[in-house]
Coordinates of C-alpha atoms and ligand atoms in Angstrom, one line a residue:
X1 CA 127.2 129.3 114.2
X2 CA 126.5 125.9 115.7
X3 CA 129.3 123.5 116.5
X4 CA 127.3 120.3 116.4
X5 CA 123.8 119.5 115.1
X6 CA 121.9 116.4 116.0
X7 CA 119.6 115.2 113.2
X8 CA 116.4 113.7 114.6
X9 CA 115.2 111.9 111.5
X10 CA 116.1 109.0 109.1
X11 CA 116.1 108.2 105.4
X12 CA 116.7 110.7 102.6
X13 CA 115.9 113.8 104.7
X14 CA 118.5 112.8 107.4
X15 CA 121.1 112.6 104.6
X16 CA 119.9 115.8 103.1
X17 CA 120.4 117.7 106.3
X18 CA 123.7 116.0 107.0
X19 CA 125.0 117.2 103.6
X20 CA 124.1 120.8 104.5
X21 CA 125.9 120.5 107.8
X22 CA 129.1 119.1 106.2
X23 CA 129.1 122.0 103.7
X24 CA 128.9 124.5 106.6
X25 CA 131.6 122.7 108.5
X26 CA 129.3 121.7 111.3
X27 CA 129.8 118.4 113.2
X28 CA 126.9 115.9 112.8
X29 CA 125.2 113.5 115.2
X30 CA 122.5 111.2 114.0
X31 CA 120.1 109.1 116.1
X32 CA 118.7 105.8 114.8
X33 CA 116.6 102.9 115.8
X34 CA 118.0 99.3 115.8
X35 CA 116.4 98.8 112.4
X36 CA 118.4 101.6 110.9
X37 CA 121.9 100.6 112.1
X38 CA 123.0 100.1 108.4
X39 CA 121.4 103.3 107.1
X40 CA 123.4 105.7 105.0
X41 CA 122.9 108.6 107.3
X42 CA 124.4 106.5 110.1
X43 CA 127.4 105.6 108.0
X44 CA 128.1 109.2 106.9
X45 CA 127.6 111.0 110.2
X46 CA 130.5 112.0 112.5
X47 CA 128.7 110.3 115.5
X48 CA 125.6 108.2 115.9
X49 CA 123.5 107.2 118.8
X50 CA 121.1 104.2 118.8
X51 CA 117.9 105.5 120.6
X52 CA 115.7 102.5 120.7
X53 CA 113.8 99.6 119.0
X54 CA 112.2 99.9 115.5
X55 CA 108.7 101.3 116.3
X56 CA 108.9 105.1 115.8
X57 CA 107.2 105.8 119.2
X58 CA 110.1 104.1 120.9
X59 CA 112.8 105.7 118.9
X60 CA 112.3 108.6 116.4
X61 CA 109.4 110.0 118.5
X62 CA 111.1 109.4 121.9
X63 CA 111.8 112.9 123.1
X64 CA 113.6 111.9 126.2
X65 CA 116.0 109.6 124.3
X66 CA 116.7 112.4 121.8
X67 CA 117.4 115.0 124.4
X68 CA 119.7 112.5 126.2
X69 CA 121.6 111.9 122.9
X70 CA 122.1 115.7 122.6
X71 CA 123.5 115.9 126.2
X72 CA 125.8 112.9 125.7
X73 CA 127.2 114.2 122.4
X74 CA 127.2 117.9 123.3
X75 CA 125.0 118.9 120.3
X76 CA 123.9 122.5 120.5
X77 CA 121.0 122.3 118.0
X78 CA 118.5 119.8 116.6
X79 CA 117.3 119.6 113.0
X80 CA 114.0 117.7 113.0
X81 CA 113.6 117.1 109.2
X82 CA 110.0 116.6 108.3
X83 CA 107.5 114.2 109.9
X84 CA 108.3 112.7 113.3
X85 CA 108.9 115.5 115.8
X86 CA 109.2 118.3 113.3
X87 CA 105.8 119.9 114.2
X88 CA 105.8 118.9 117.9
X89 CA 105.5 122.1 120.0
X90 CA 106.4 120.2 123.2
X91 CA 109.6 119.0 121.7
X92 CA 110.6 122.5 120.7
X93 CA 109.8 123.8 124.2
X94 CA 111.7 121.0 125.9
X95 CA 114.8 121.6 123.7
X96 CA 114.6 125.3 124.5
X97 CA 114.4 124.5 128.2
X98 CA 117.7 122.5 127.8
X99 CA 119.4 125.4 126.0
X100 CA 119.4 123.4 122.7
X101 CA 118.3 125.2 119.6
X102 CA 115.3 123.6 117.7
X103 CA 116.0 124.5 114.1
X104 CA 112.5 125.7 113.3
X105 CA 109.9 128.2 114.6
X106 CA 108.9 128.7 118.3
X107 CA 106.8 126.2 120.1
X108 CA 104.0 128.8 120.2
X109 CA 104.0 129.2 116.4
X110 CA 104.0 125.5 115.9
X111 CA 101.0 125.2 118.3
X112 CA 98.9 127.9 116.5
X113 CA 99.4 126.3 113.1
X114 CA 98.8 122.8 114.4
X115 CA 95.3 123.7 115.4
X116 CA 93.5 124.2 112.1
X117 CA 90.7 126.5 113.4
X118 CA 93.3 128.7 115.1
X119 CA 95.6 128.6 112.0
X120 CA 92.8 129.8 109.8
X121 CA 91.8 132.5 112.2
X122 CA 95.4 133.7 112.3
X123 CA 95.8 133.5 108.5
X124 CA 92.6 135.6 108.1
X125 CA 93.8 138.2 110.6
X126 CA 97.2 138.4 108.7
X127 CA 95.4 139.2 105.4
X128 CA 95.8 135.8 103.9
X129 CA 92.7 134.7 101.8
X130 CA 90.9 131.8 103.4
X131 CA 88.2 129.4 102.3
X132 CA 84.7 130.8 103.2
X133 CA 83.3 128.9 106.1
X134 CA 82.6 128.9 109.8
X135 CA 84.6 131.2 112.1
X136 CA 85.3 128.5 114.6
X137 CA 84.2 125.1 115.7
X138 CA 80.7 124.0 114.9
X139 CA 78.8 121.6 117.2
X140 CA 75.1 122.2 116.6
X141 CA 73.5 120.9 113.5
X142 CA 71.3 124.0 113.3
X143 CA 74.3 126.2 113.2
X144 CA 75.9 123.9 110.6
X145 CA 72.8 124.2 108.4
X146 CA 72.8 128.0 108.7
X147 CA 76.5 128.3 107.7
X148 CA 76.2 125.8 104.9
X149 CA 73.2 127.6 103.4
X150 CA 75.1 130.9 103.6
X151 CA 78.3 129.7 101.9
X152 CA 76.4 127.3 99.5
X153 CA 76.7 123.6 98.9
X154 CA 78.9 121.5 98.5
X155 CA 80.6 122.0 101.9
X156 CA 83.3 120.1 103.7
X157 CA 83.4 119.3 107.4
X158 CA 87.0 119.2 108.7
X159 CA 88.7 118.2 112.0
X160 CA 90.4 121.1 113.8
X161 CA 93.1 118.7 114.9
X162 CA 93.2 117.1 111.5
X163 CA 96.2 115.8 109.5
X164 CA 96.9 113.3 106.8
X165 CA 93.5 113.9 105.2
X166 CA 91.6 112.2 108.1
X167 CA 88.3 113.5 109.6
X168 CA 87.0 115.2 106.5
X169 CA 83.5 114.7 105.1
X170 CA 81.8 116.4 102.1
X171 CA 78.1 117.2 102.1
X172 CA 76.8 117.8 98.6
X173 CA 73.3 119.0 99.8
X174 CA 71.5 119.7 103.0
X175 CA 70.2 116.1 103.2
X176 CA 73.9 114.9 103.6
X177 CA 74.8 117.5 106.3
X178 CA 73.7 115.8 109.5
X179 CA 75.5 112.5 108.7
X180 CA 78.6 114.3 107.5
X181 CA 78.8 116.3 110.7
X182 CA 78.3 113.3 112.9
X183 CA 80.9 111.1 111.0
X184 CA 83.5 113.8 110.8
X185 CA 83.1 114.4 114.6
X186 CA 83.4 110.8 115.6
X187 CA 86.3 110.2 113.2
X188 CA 88.1 113.2 114.5
X189 CA 87.5 112.1 118.1
X190 CA 88.8 108.7 117.4
X191 CA 91.8 109.7 115.4
X192 CA 92.9 112.8 117.3
X193 CA 91.2 112.7 120.7
X194 CA 89.5 116.0 119.8
X195 CA 86.1 116.1 118.1
X196 CA 86.1 119.8 117.2
X197 CA 85.2 120.3 113.5
X198 CA 84.6 123.3 111.3
X199 CA 82.8 123.9 107.9
X200 CA 84.3 125.2 104.7
X201 CA 83.1 125.7 101.1
X202 CA 84.1 122.5 99.2
X203 CA 86.1 123.5 96.1
X204 CA 85.4 121.1 93.3
X205 CA 88.3 121.5 90.9
X206 CA 91.1 123.3 92.7
X207 CA 94.9 123.0 92.4
X208 CA 97.1 122.6 95.4
X209 CA 99.5 125.5 95.4
X210 CA 101.8 126.2 98.3
X211 CA 104.1 129.2 99.0
X212 CA 107.6 128.6 100.5
X213 CA 108.2 131.3 103.2
X214 CA 111.0 132.1 105.6
X215 CA 111.1 134.3 108.7
X216 CA 114.6 135.7 109.2
X217 CA 114.4 135.7 113.0
X218 CA 114.6 139.5 113.1
X219 CA 111.0 140.3 112.2
X220 CA 111.5 140.1 108.4
X221 CA 109.9 137.7 106.0
X222 CA 110.5 136.6 102.4
X223 CA 108.9 134.1 100.0
X224 CA 110.7 131.7 97.6
X225 CA 107.8 131.3 95.2
X226 CA 105.3 128.5 95.0
X227 CA 105.1 124.8 94.3
X228 CA 102.2 123.0 92.6
X229 CA 101.5 119.8 94.4
X230 CA 98.1 119.0 92.7
X231 CA 99.0 115.5 91.7
X232 CA 98.0 113.6 94.8
X233 CA 96.7 110.2 95.8
X234 CA 94.7 110.0 99.0
X235 CA 95.8 113.5 99.8
X236 CA 99.4 112.4 99.6
X237 CA 101.6 114.4 97.1
X238 CA 103.1 112.3 94.4
X239 CA 104.7 114.8 91.9
X240 CA 105.5 118.5 92.6
X241 CA 106.5 121.3 90.4
X242 CA 108.0 124.8 90.7
X243 CA 106.8 127.1 89.3
X244 CA 103.1 126.2 89.1
X245 CA 102.0 125.7 85.4
X246 CA 98.9 127.7 86.4
X247 CA 100.4 130.9 87.7
X248 CA 102.0 133.9 85.9
X249 CA 104.7 136.1 87.4
X250 CA 102.2 138.7 88.5
X251 CA 100.1 136.2 90.5
X252 CA 103.2 134.7 91.9
X253 CA 104.5 138.0 93.3
X254 CA 101.1 139.0 94.6
X255 CA 100.4 135.8 96.6
X256 CA 104.1 135.6 97.6
X257 CA 104.1 139.2 98.8
X258 CA 101.0 138.6 100.9
X259 CA 102.6 135.5 102.5
X260 CA 106.0 137.2 103.2
X261 CA 104.2 140.1 104.9
X262 CA 102.1 137.8 107.0
X263 CA 105.2 135.9 108.1
X264 CA 106.9 139.1 109.1
X265 CA 103.8 140.4 111.0
X266 CA 103.6 137.1 112.8
X267 CA 107.3 137.4 113.9
X268 CA 107.8 133.9 112.6
X269 CA 111.3 132.4 112.4
X270 CA 112.6 129.8 110.0
X271 CA 111.1 127.8 107.1
X272 CA 107.4 127.4 106.6
X273 CA 104.9 126.5 103.9
X274 CA 101.5 128.2 103.4
X275 CA 99.2 125.8 101.6
X276 CA 96.4 127.0 99.4
X277 CA 93.7 125.6 97.2
X278 CA 93.6 127.6 93.9
X279 CA 90.5 127.8 91.8
X280 CA 89.4 130.3 89.1
X281 CA 92.2 132.6 89.8
X282 CA 91.6 132.8 93.6
X283 CA 93.7 131.5 96.5
X284 CA 92.2 129.9 99.6
X285 CA 94.4 129.1 102.6
X286 CA 94.0 125.6 104.0
X287 CA 97.0 125.2 106.3
X288 CA 100.5 126.1 107.2
X289 CA 103.3 123.6 107.7
X290 CA 106.0 124.9 110.2
X291 CA 108.9 122.8 108.8
X292 CA 110.9 121.9 105.8
X293 CA 108.7 120.1 103.2
X294 CA 109.6 116.8 101.3
X295 CA 109.2 118.8 98.0
X296 CA 111.6 121.6 99.0
X297 CA 114.2 120.6 96.3
X298 CA 112.1 122.0 93.4
X299 CA 112.3 125.4 95.0
X300 CA 116.1 125.0 95.5
X301 CA 116.4 124.0 91.8
X302 CA 114.8 127.1 90.5
X303 CA 116.2 129.6 93.0
X304 CA 119.7 128.0 93.4
X305 CA 119.4 128.6 97.2
X306 CA 120.0 125.8 99.7
X307 CA 117.0 126.0 102.1
X308 CA 118.6 123.9 104.8
X309 CA 121.6 126.2 104.9
X310 CA 119.1 129.0 105.3
X311 CA 117.3 127.2 108.1
X312 CA 120.6 126.6 110.0
X313 CA 121.7 130.3 109.5
X314 CA 118.3 131.6 110.8
X315 CA 118.4 129.0 113.7
X316 CA 121.8 130.2 114.8
X317 CA 120.7 133.9 114.8
X318 CA 122.5 134.8 111.6
X319 CA 119.5 135.7 109.5
X320 CA 119.0 134.8 105.8
X321 CA 121.7 135.0 103.2
X322 CA 119.3 136.7 100.8
X323 CA 116.8 139.5 100.5
X324 CA 113.6 139.2 98.6
X325 CA 115.1 141.0 95.6
X326 CA 117.9 138.5 95.4
X327 CA 115.5 135.6 95.0
X328 CA 115.1 134.9 91.3
X329 CA 113.1 132.1 89.6
X330 CA 115.1 130.3 87.0
X331 CA 113.6 127.7 84.7
X332 CA 111.3 124.8 85.8
X333 CA 111.7 121.9 88.2
X334 CA 109.7 118.7 88.8
X335 CA 110.1 116.2 91.7
X336 CA 108.9 112.6 91.6
X337 CA 108.5 110.8 94.9
X338 CA 109.7 107.2 94.4
X339 CA 108.1 104.9 96.9
X340 CA 108.7 101.2 97.6
X341 CA 105.2 100.4 96.6
X342 CA 103.3 98.5 93.9
X343 CA 102.8 101.2 91.2
X344 CA 99.1 100.2 90.7
X345 CA 97.8 99.1 94.1
X346 CA 100.3 101.2 96.2
X347 CA 100.7 98.4 98.7
X348 CA 104.1 98.7 100.4
X349 CA 107.0 96.6 99.0
X350 CA 109.7 96.4 101.6
X351 CA 112.7 94.0 101.1
X352 CA 116.2 94.1 99.8
X353 CA 117.3 96.4 96.9
X354 CA 119.5 94.1 94.8
X355 CA 120.6 96.8 92.4
X356 CA 120.3 100.6 92.6
X357 CA 121.4 102.9 89.8
X358 CA 120.5 106.5 89.7
X359 CA 120.4 108.8 86.6
X360 CA 122.8 111.6 86.2
X361 CA 123.7 114.5 84.0
X362 CA 122.8 118.1 83.8
X363 CA 119.8 119.2 85.8
X364 CA 119.4 115.9 87.6
X365 CA 119.3 115.5 91.4
X366 CA 118.5 112.3 93.3
X367 CA 118.0 112.5 97.1
X368 CA 117.9 109.1 98.5
X369 CA 119.3 107.2 101.5
X370 CA 119.3 103.7 99.9
X371 CA 122.0 101.7 98.0
X372 CA 122.5 98.3 96.3
X373 CA 122.1 95.6 99.0
X374 CA 120.1 97.9 101.3
X375 CA 117.2 96.2 103.1
X376 CA 114.2 98.4 103.5
X377 CA 112.8 98.0 107.0
X378 CA 109.0 97.6 107.1
X379 CA 108.4 100.0 110.0
X380 CA 108.6 103.4 108.3
X381 CA 107.1 105.3 105.4
X382 CA 107.8 103.9 101.9
X383 CA 109.6 106.9 100.4
X384 CA 113.0 105.6 99.1
X385 CA 114.1 108.5 97.1
X386 CA 113.2 111.7 95.2
X387 CA 114.1 112.4 91.6
X388 CA 114.4 116.2 91.0
X389 CA 114.9 117.5 87.4
X390 CA 115.6 121.0 86.4
X391 CA 115.4 122.6 82.9
X392 CA 115.4 126.0 81.4
X393 CA 111.6 125.7 80.8
X394 CA 108.9 123.1 81.5
X395 CA 109.3 121.5 78.1
X396 CA 113.0 120.9 78.6
X397 CA 112.4 119.7 82.1
X398 CA 109.9 117.1 80.9
X399 CA 112.3 115.9 78.2
X400 CA 115.0 115.5 80.8
X401 CA 112.7 113.8 83.3
X402 CA 111.6 111.2 80.7
X403 CA 115.3 110.4 80.0
X404 CA 116.2 110.3 83.7
X405 CA 113.3 107.9 84.5
X406 CA 114.5 105.6 81.8
X407 CA 117.9 105.4 83.4
X408 CA 116.7 104.8 86.9
X409 CA 117.1 101.2 88.0
X410 CA 115.8 99.8 91.3
X411 CA 115.8 96.0 91.4
X412 CA 114.6 93.6 94.0
X413 CA 111.5 95.5 95.1
X414 CA 108.5 97.2 93.5
X415 CA 108.6 100.9 93.1
X416 CA 106.4 103.7 91.8
X417 CA 108.8 104.4 88.9
X418 CA 106.5 102.9 86.3
X419 CA 103.7 105.3 87.3
X420 CA 106.0 108.3 86.6
X421 CA 107.1 106.8 83.2
X422 CA 103.3 106.7 82.3
X423 CA 102.6 110.2 83.6
X424 CA 105.5 111.8 81.7
X425 CA 103.9 110.6 78.5
X426 CA 100.4 111.9 79.3
X427 CA 99.0 114.8 77.3
X428 CA 97.3 116.5 80.3
X429 CA 100.5 116.3 82.3
X430 CA 102.5 117.6 79.3
X431 CA 100.1 120.6 79.2
X432 CA 100.1 121.1 83.0
X433 CA 96.4 120.7 82.8
X434 CA 95.4 118.9 86.1
X435 CA 93.7 119.5 89.4
X436 CA 93.8 117.7 92.8
X437 CA 91.5 115.0 91.6
X438 CA 93.2 114.2 88.3
X439 CA 95.5 111.5 89.5
X440 CA 92.8 109.5 91.4
X441 CA 90.6 109.6 88.2
X442 CA 93.5 108.5 86.1
X443 CA 94.3 105.6 88.4
X444 CA 90.6 104.6 88.6
X445 CA 90.5 104.3 84.8
X446 CA 93.5 102.0 85.0
X447 CA 95.1 103.4 81.9
Ligands
LIG501 P1 95.3 117.6 106.2 O1 96.0 118.4 107.2 O2 94.5 116.5 106.8 O3 96.2 117.1 105.1 P2 94.3 119.8 104.6 O4 93.4 120.9 105.1 O5 95.7 120.2 104.2 O6 94.2 118.5 105.5 O7 93.6 119.2 103.3 C1 94.1 118.1 102.6 C2 93.4 118.0 101.3 O8 92.0 117.8 101.4 C3 93.7 119.1 100.3 O9 94.9 119.1 99.7 C4 92.5 118.9 99.4 O10 92.8 117.9 98.5 C5 91.3 118.5 100.3 N1 90.6 119.7 100.8 C6 90.8 120.3 102.0 N2 89.9 121.3 102.2 C7 89.2 121.4 101.0 C8 88.1 122.2 100.5 N3 87.7 123.3 101.2 N4 87.6 122.0 99.3 C9 88.1 120.9 98.6 N5 89.1 120.1 99.0 C10 89.6 120.3 100.2

């Protein structure tokens, strides 16, 4: 087992990882920018190292500074959290070259999944169902026309290097294709320095369902069920559930089994998430994330298993603490992402939190790095906390969520709490009847 882990992140996820390390009796080092000197993860860690000024590229993305912090403190492993360097293959390779364990998959696996064309090709080869579309990059308009006619309109043009929903264009008919192809390519070139694009069938009313997988580091793979993350705004997840209200136990174990086998065949190590669009009973792979997800606590709530403990165990060569047959799904869990944003316009609302009171009681978990008197720096993303609620079934979970949202107090800044108080009373949400476009339509109506 590791002696000392350096946590290369900030905010709620730095604290989340720190808690797991403490439970396992592992020493913790955190790195932070000058803007985060008063952050909770810095206060609670055994050691902290300031690695640079506020902009992420000079601090949380500065590989040399982070490796130097490992050397100075004698850390034998790095947990990257999510975002920042968590899916940076070069970072994983550099750590390996310094004999420091990157708690995550190999640089090669990160690289494959970071290129969406390569990821899709790999998924297909491993027997994972994919969205019908081109086999690789498409450059010629003639070829695009042929593929689109074959799979049928509407189609979506997507950037191979894509991320964050950028570089995607929908063509509803042949007349839109040329312009969609050109715009997607120029957007992709500008955003990612790589203008390779590919074509897929555009699904009109899918749900976003993702499967949590783990490779044990010895060639074995398991799945921890799925999460439904269909409630999104601008391709950003807002509310996540486990299990999905749309799946039954048989569908869960079928898609979970396919994913677990694929992970084993790939020789993957550590946590990963295989993301699908789900429509009319069919799954279509869109991408794989090679890290811990923001929404992992809903899976922890229904399985009772600490996924960060498992990441650390696998990273240290100790394998998983559970086999597939030990993983049971118990009840229902929902996570609300609470952002420091205006709940209607979603413009960021940094500033000082004058009063912070979190709900409690059975089935309630709040993961947050903020506190009363905390000043939110304007440099980073606006997530200030996650409310995770568990109940014996979805109805009980929703009742408890409504109560917990009523108790939650964040004064001094605007937050998205009022949006969740509205959603919890909505009939479609109560029925679990929503797809990936539901939230945007709801917000556009201004209800
Ligand atoms: P990114 O890496 O940029 O987030 P993804 O491939 O994960 O891109 O897709 C992001 C979102 O775009 C999906 O959650 C979905 O809302 C939409 N999307 C992507 N591919 C399709 C498709 N083939 N049909 C319909 N919507 C899609």
